[in-house]
XYZ file of C-alpha atoms in Angstrom:
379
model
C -4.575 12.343 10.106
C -4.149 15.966 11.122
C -7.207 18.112 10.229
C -6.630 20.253 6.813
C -9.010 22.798 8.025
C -11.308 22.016 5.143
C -14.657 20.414 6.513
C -16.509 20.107 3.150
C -17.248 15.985 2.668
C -14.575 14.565 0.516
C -15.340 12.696 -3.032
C -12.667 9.770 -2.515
C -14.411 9.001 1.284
C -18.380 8.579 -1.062
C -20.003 5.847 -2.630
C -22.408 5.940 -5.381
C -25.413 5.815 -2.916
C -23.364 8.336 -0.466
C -22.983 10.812 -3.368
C -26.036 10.865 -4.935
C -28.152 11.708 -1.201
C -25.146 14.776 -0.945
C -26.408 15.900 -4.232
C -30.336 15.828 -3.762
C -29.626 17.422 -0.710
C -27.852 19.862 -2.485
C -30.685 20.328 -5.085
C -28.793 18.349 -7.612
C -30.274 15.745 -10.079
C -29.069 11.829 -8.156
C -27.913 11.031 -12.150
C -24.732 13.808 -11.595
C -23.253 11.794 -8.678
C -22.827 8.705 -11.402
C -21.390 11.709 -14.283
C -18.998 12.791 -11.047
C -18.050 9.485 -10.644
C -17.308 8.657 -14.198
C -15.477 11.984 -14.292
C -13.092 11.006 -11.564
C -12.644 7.449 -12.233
C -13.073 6.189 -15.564
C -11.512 9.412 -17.195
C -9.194 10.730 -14.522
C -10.613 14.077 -14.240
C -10.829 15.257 -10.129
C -11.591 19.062 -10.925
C -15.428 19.637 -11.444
C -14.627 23.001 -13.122
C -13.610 20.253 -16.362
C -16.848 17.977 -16.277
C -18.240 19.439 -19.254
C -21.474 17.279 -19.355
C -22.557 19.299 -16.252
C -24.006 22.785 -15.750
C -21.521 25.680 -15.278
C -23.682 26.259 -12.270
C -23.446 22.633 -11.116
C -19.877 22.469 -11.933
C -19.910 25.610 -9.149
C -21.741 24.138 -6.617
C -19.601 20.837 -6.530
C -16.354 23.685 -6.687
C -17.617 25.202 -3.623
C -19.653 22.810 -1.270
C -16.922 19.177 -2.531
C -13.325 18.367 -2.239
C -11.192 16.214 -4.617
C -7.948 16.374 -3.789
C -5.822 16.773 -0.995
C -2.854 15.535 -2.505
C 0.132 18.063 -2.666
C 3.396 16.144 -4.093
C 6.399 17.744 -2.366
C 8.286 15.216 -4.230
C 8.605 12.542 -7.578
C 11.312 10.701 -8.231
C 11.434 8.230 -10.998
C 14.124 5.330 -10.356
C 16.270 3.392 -13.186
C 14.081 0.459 -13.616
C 11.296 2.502 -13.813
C 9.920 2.232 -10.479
C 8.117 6.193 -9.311
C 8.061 7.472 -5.919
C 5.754 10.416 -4.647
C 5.675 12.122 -1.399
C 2.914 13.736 -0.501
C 1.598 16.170 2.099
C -1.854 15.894 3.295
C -1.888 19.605 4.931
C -0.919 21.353 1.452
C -3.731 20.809 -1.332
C -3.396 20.160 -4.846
C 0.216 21.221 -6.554
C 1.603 20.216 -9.326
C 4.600 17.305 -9.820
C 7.764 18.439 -9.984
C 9.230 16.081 -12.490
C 11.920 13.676 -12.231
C 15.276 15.533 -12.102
C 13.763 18.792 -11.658
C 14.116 20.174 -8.224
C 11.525 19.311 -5.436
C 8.547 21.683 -4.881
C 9.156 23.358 -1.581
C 8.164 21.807 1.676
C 5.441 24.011 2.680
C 4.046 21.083 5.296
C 6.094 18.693 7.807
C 6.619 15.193 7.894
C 3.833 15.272 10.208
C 1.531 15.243 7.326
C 3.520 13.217 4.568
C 3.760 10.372 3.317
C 5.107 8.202 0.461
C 3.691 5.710 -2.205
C 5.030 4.068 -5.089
C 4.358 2.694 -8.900
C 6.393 -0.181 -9.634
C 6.687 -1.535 -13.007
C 7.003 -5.207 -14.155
C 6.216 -7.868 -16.705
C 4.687 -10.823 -16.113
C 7.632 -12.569 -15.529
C 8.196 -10.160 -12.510
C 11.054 -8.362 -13.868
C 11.410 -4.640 -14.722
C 9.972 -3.524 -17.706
C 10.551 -1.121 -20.217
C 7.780 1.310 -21.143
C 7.136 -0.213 -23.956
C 6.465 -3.780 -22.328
C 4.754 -2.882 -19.352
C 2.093 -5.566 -18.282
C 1.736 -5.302 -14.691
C 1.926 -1.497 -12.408
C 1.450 -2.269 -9.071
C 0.642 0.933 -6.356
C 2.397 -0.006 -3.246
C 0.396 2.442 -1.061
C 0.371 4.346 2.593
C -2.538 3.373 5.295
C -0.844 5.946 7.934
C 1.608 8.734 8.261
C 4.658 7.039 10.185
C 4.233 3.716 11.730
C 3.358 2.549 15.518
C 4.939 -0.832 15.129
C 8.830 0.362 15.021
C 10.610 -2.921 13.088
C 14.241 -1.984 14.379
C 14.935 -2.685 10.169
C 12.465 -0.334 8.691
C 12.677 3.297 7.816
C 9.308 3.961 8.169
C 8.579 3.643 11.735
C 11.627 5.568 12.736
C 9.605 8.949 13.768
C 6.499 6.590 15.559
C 2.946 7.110 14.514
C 1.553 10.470 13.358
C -1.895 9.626 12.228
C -4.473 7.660 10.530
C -4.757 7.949 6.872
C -8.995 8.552 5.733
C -10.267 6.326 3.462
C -10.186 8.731 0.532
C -6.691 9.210 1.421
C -6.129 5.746 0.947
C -7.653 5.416 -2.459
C -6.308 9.059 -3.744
C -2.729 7.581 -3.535
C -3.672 4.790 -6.126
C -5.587 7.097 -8.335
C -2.741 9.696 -8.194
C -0.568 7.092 -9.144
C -2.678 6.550 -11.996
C -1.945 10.206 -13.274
C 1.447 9.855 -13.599
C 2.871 9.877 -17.370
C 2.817 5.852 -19.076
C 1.005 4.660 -16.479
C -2.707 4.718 -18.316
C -4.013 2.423 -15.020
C -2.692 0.872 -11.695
C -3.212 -2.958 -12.305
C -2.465 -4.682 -8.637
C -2.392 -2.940 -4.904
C -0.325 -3.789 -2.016
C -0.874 -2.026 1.082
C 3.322 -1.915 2.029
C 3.600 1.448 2.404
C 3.715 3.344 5.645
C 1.726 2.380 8.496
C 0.394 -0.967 9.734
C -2.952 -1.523 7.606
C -4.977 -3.156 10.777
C -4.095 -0.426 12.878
C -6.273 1.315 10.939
C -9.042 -0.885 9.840
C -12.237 1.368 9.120
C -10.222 3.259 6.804
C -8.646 0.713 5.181
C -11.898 -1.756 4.607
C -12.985 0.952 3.260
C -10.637 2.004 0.965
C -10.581 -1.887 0.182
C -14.012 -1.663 -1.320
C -13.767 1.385 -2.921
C -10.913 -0.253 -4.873
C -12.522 -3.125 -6.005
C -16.167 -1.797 -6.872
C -16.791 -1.557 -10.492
C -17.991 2.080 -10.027
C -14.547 2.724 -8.233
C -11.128 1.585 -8.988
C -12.569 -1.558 -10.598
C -9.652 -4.164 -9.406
C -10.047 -7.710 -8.895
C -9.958 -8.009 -5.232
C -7.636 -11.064 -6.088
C -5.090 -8.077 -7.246
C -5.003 -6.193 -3.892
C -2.821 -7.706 -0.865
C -3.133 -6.604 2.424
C 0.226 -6.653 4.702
C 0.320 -6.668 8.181
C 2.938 -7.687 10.810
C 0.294 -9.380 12.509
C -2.929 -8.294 14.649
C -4.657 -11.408 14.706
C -8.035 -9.742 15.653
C -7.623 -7.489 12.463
C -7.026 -10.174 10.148
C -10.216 -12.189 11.263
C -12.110 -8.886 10.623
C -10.377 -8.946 7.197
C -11.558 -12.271 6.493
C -15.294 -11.307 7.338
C -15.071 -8.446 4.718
C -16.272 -11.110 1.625
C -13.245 -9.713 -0.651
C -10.497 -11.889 -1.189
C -7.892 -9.853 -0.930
C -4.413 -11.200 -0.460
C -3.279 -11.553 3.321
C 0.685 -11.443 3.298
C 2.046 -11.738 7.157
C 5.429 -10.019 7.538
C 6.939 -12.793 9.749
C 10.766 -12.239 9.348
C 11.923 -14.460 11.945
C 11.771 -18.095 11.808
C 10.882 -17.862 16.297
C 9.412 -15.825 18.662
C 12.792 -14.814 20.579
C 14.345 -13.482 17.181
C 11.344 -11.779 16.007
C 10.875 -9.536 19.594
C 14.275 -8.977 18.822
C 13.140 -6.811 15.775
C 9.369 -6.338 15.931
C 8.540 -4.807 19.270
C 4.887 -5.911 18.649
C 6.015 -9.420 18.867
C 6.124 -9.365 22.223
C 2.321 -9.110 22.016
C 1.500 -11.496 19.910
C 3.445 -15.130 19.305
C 4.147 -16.457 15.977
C 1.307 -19.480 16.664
C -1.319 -16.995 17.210
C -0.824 -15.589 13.617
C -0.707 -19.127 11.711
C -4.038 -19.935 13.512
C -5.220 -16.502 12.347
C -3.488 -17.097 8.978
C -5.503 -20.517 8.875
C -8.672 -19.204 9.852
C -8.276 -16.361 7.252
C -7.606 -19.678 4.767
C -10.776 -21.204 5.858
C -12.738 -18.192 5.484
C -12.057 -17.354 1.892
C -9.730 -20.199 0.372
C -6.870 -17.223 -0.485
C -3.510 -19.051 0.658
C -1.630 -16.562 2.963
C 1.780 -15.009 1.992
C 4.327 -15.258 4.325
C 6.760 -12.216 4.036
C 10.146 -12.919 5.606
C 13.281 -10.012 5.256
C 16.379 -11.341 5.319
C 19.312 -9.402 7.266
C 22.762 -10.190 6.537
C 24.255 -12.334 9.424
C 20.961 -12.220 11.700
C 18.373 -14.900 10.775
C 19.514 -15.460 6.758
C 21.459 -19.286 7.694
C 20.210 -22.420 6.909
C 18.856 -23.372 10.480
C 17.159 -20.328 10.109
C 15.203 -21.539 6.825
C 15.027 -25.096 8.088
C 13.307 -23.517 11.104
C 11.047 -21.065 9.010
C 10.099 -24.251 7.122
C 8.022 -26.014 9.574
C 6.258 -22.392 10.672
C 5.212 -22.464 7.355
C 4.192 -26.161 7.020
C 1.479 -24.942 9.879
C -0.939 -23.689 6.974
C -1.607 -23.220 3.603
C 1.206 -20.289 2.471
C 3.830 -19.682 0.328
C 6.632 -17.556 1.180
C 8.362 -14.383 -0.099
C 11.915 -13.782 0.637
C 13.168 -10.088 0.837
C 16.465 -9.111 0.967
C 17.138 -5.975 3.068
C 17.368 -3.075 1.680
C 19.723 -0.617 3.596
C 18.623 2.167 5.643
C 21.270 4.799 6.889
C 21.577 4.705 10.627
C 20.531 1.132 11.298
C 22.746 -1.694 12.328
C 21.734 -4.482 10.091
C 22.979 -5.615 6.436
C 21.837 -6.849 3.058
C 22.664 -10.560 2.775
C 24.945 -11.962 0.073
C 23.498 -13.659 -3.088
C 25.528 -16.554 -1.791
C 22.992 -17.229 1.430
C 20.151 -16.164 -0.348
C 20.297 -18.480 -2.943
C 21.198 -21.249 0.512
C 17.959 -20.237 2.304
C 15.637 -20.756 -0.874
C 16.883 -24.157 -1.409
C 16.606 -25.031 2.075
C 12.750 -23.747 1.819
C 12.267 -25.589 -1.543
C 13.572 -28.956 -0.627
C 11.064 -28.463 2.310
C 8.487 -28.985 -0.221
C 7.641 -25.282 -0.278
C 6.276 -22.935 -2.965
C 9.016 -19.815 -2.241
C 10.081 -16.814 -4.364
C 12.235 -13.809 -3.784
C 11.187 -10.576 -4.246
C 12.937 -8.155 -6.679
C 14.658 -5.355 -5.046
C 12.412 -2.219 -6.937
C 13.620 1.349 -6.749
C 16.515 1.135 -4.193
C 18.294 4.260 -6.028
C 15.518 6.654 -4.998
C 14.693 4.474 -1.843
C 11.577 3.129 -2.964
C 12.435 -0.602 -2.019
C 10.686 -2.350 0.790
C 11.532 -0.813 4.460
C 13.104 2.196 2.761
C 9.332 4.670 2.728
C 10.268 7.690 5.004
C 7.092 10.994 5.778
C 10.032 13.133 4.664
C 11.840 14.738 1.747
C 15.822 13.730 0.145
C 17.368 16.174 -0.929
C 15.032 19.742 -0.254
């Protein structure tokens, strides 16, 4: 990620352990680094000038020698069935939100240091909720500004790869999320933002335990899913990590030849080599893999298509998430009709398969799956 010019260790990138040897070195009692971290994640409170328990001296030394936040939100959006969208620029600092309907903050940074994440609202039953009803928020979060992999479908590779989000980064986005008004606390994860999560693996493991630890985030690691179009090395690394995350390969194509066709990293990697990595992941930590597949209208949403996709799966323990495309302007492909959505299911079902279809969330402020861009709509 570019530099922000601000050296001073970061709170989000510290553990307990990591915190408290920053304070002693700082001539601070080790207690305050477990008061800090109360402060900022049990009570939501990243400015140390507020942590009243704490000396008005301490609270200056923190001020001065610790950052908090990097976050400035260029933009919030808040879509129909609830779902919010931020975009945020790593090279700005703290600003406020400008709230939904109000016009954006100005751009001060460039899309070479943005990028977007997303609270999406649902009950259990998966559908939207109301305010009032809301039982599951899930943070769909950002592991890199832009994306190297370039799916011909997606919006967010469109500009290529301009950096590696840190881990603090990483776990900011979820606790901004947090902030944002009726949200009270971010119950599930999904890294399905920008950027390919194992393309940048030491942030990202890290960010993974920051956001399960008790003393962090606190989520089951059962809540968190990890999506990646497939680096088999990355995912065996994931599977040595001894948190169960949820492993959810984006395979959207039912063959190799269709799926170099619109993942130029397929031609890398075959779709055999990810089931054995997907069944090795299995084997490692008994988490059934999630097998993500997009459907474009006309391109690989037919029957033969599903009947095809049904024996990949068949190759290890998954079950399957169907994803209609969401439209992005500029690119060639189509959302399918209800009609052959509703076809390819059935197909996947009588196969004996465990298959659902994701709801489309936040399309109107182009928050849905593929739609995450590192720059603002209308500024």
């Amino acid at each position: 990620m570019p530099p922000t010019g601000d050296d001073r260790p970061h709170f989000f990138d510290q553990t307990p352990e990591s915190l408290a040897a920053l304070f002693t070195g700082w001539g601070l009692a080790r207690f305050r680094a477990d008061q800090v971290m109360d402060w900022v994640y049990r009570k939501g409170i990243a400015d140390p000038h507020a942590m009243t328990n704490l000396s008005q001296a301490d609270r200056e030394r923190l001020a001065d020698r610790l950052r908090f936040l990097d976050v400035g939100v260029v933009q919030h959006q808040r879509a129909t069935d609830g779902t919010q969208k931020l975009l945020i620029d790593w090279s700005l600092g703290p600003t406020r939100y400008s709230a939904p309907g109000e016009a954006s903050l100005a751009v001060l940074g460039s899309s070479a240091t943005q990028s977007e994440c997303v609270m999406i609202p649902a009950t259990s039953s998966g559908r939207a909720a109301p305010d009032r009803t809301r039982t599951r928020r899930t943070a769909c979060i950002s592991s890199q500004v832009g994306c190297p992999v370039g799916c011909r479908f997606c919006a967010s590779g469109l500009g290529g790869l301009d950096g590696n989000l840190t881990p603090g980064q990483i776990v900011q986005q979820v606790w901004q999320l947090q902030q944002l008004p009726g949200v009270e606390r971010i119950t599930n994860v999904v890294f399905m933002g920008m950027g390919e999560p194992l393309a940048n693996p030491r942030s990202v493991f890290a960010a993974l335990r920051t956001l399960a630890a008790p003393w962090g985030i606190g989520l089951s690691a059962r809540k968190i899913t990890v999506s990646t179009v497939g680096v088999p090395a990355g995912i065996r690394k994931l599977g040595d990590l001894d948190l169960p995350v949820t492993l959810a390969i984006s395979l959207h194509a039912p063959n190799d030849e269709i799926r170099k066709a619109i993942i130029p990293w397929a031609e890398f990697v075959s779709i055999e080599q990810l089931t054995e990595a997907g069944r090795d992941y299995f084997r490692k930590t008994g988490r059934e893999i999630t097998l993500e597949y997009i459907l474009l209208g006309g391109f690989n949403d037919q029957p033969h298509h599903a009947q095809e996709l049904a024996r990949v799966a068949k190759r290890l323990r998954s079950n399957l998430n169907l994803i209609r495309y969401n439209e992005v302007a500029g690119l060639p492909f189509t959302r399918p009709s209800d009609d052959d959505v509703l076809s390819f299911q059935q197909v996947l079902r009588t196969a004996g398969l465990n298959v659902h279809i994701r709801a489309s969330r936040g399309r109107d402020i182009a928050a849905a799956c593929g739609q995450l861009r590192h720059e603002a709509s209308g500024v």
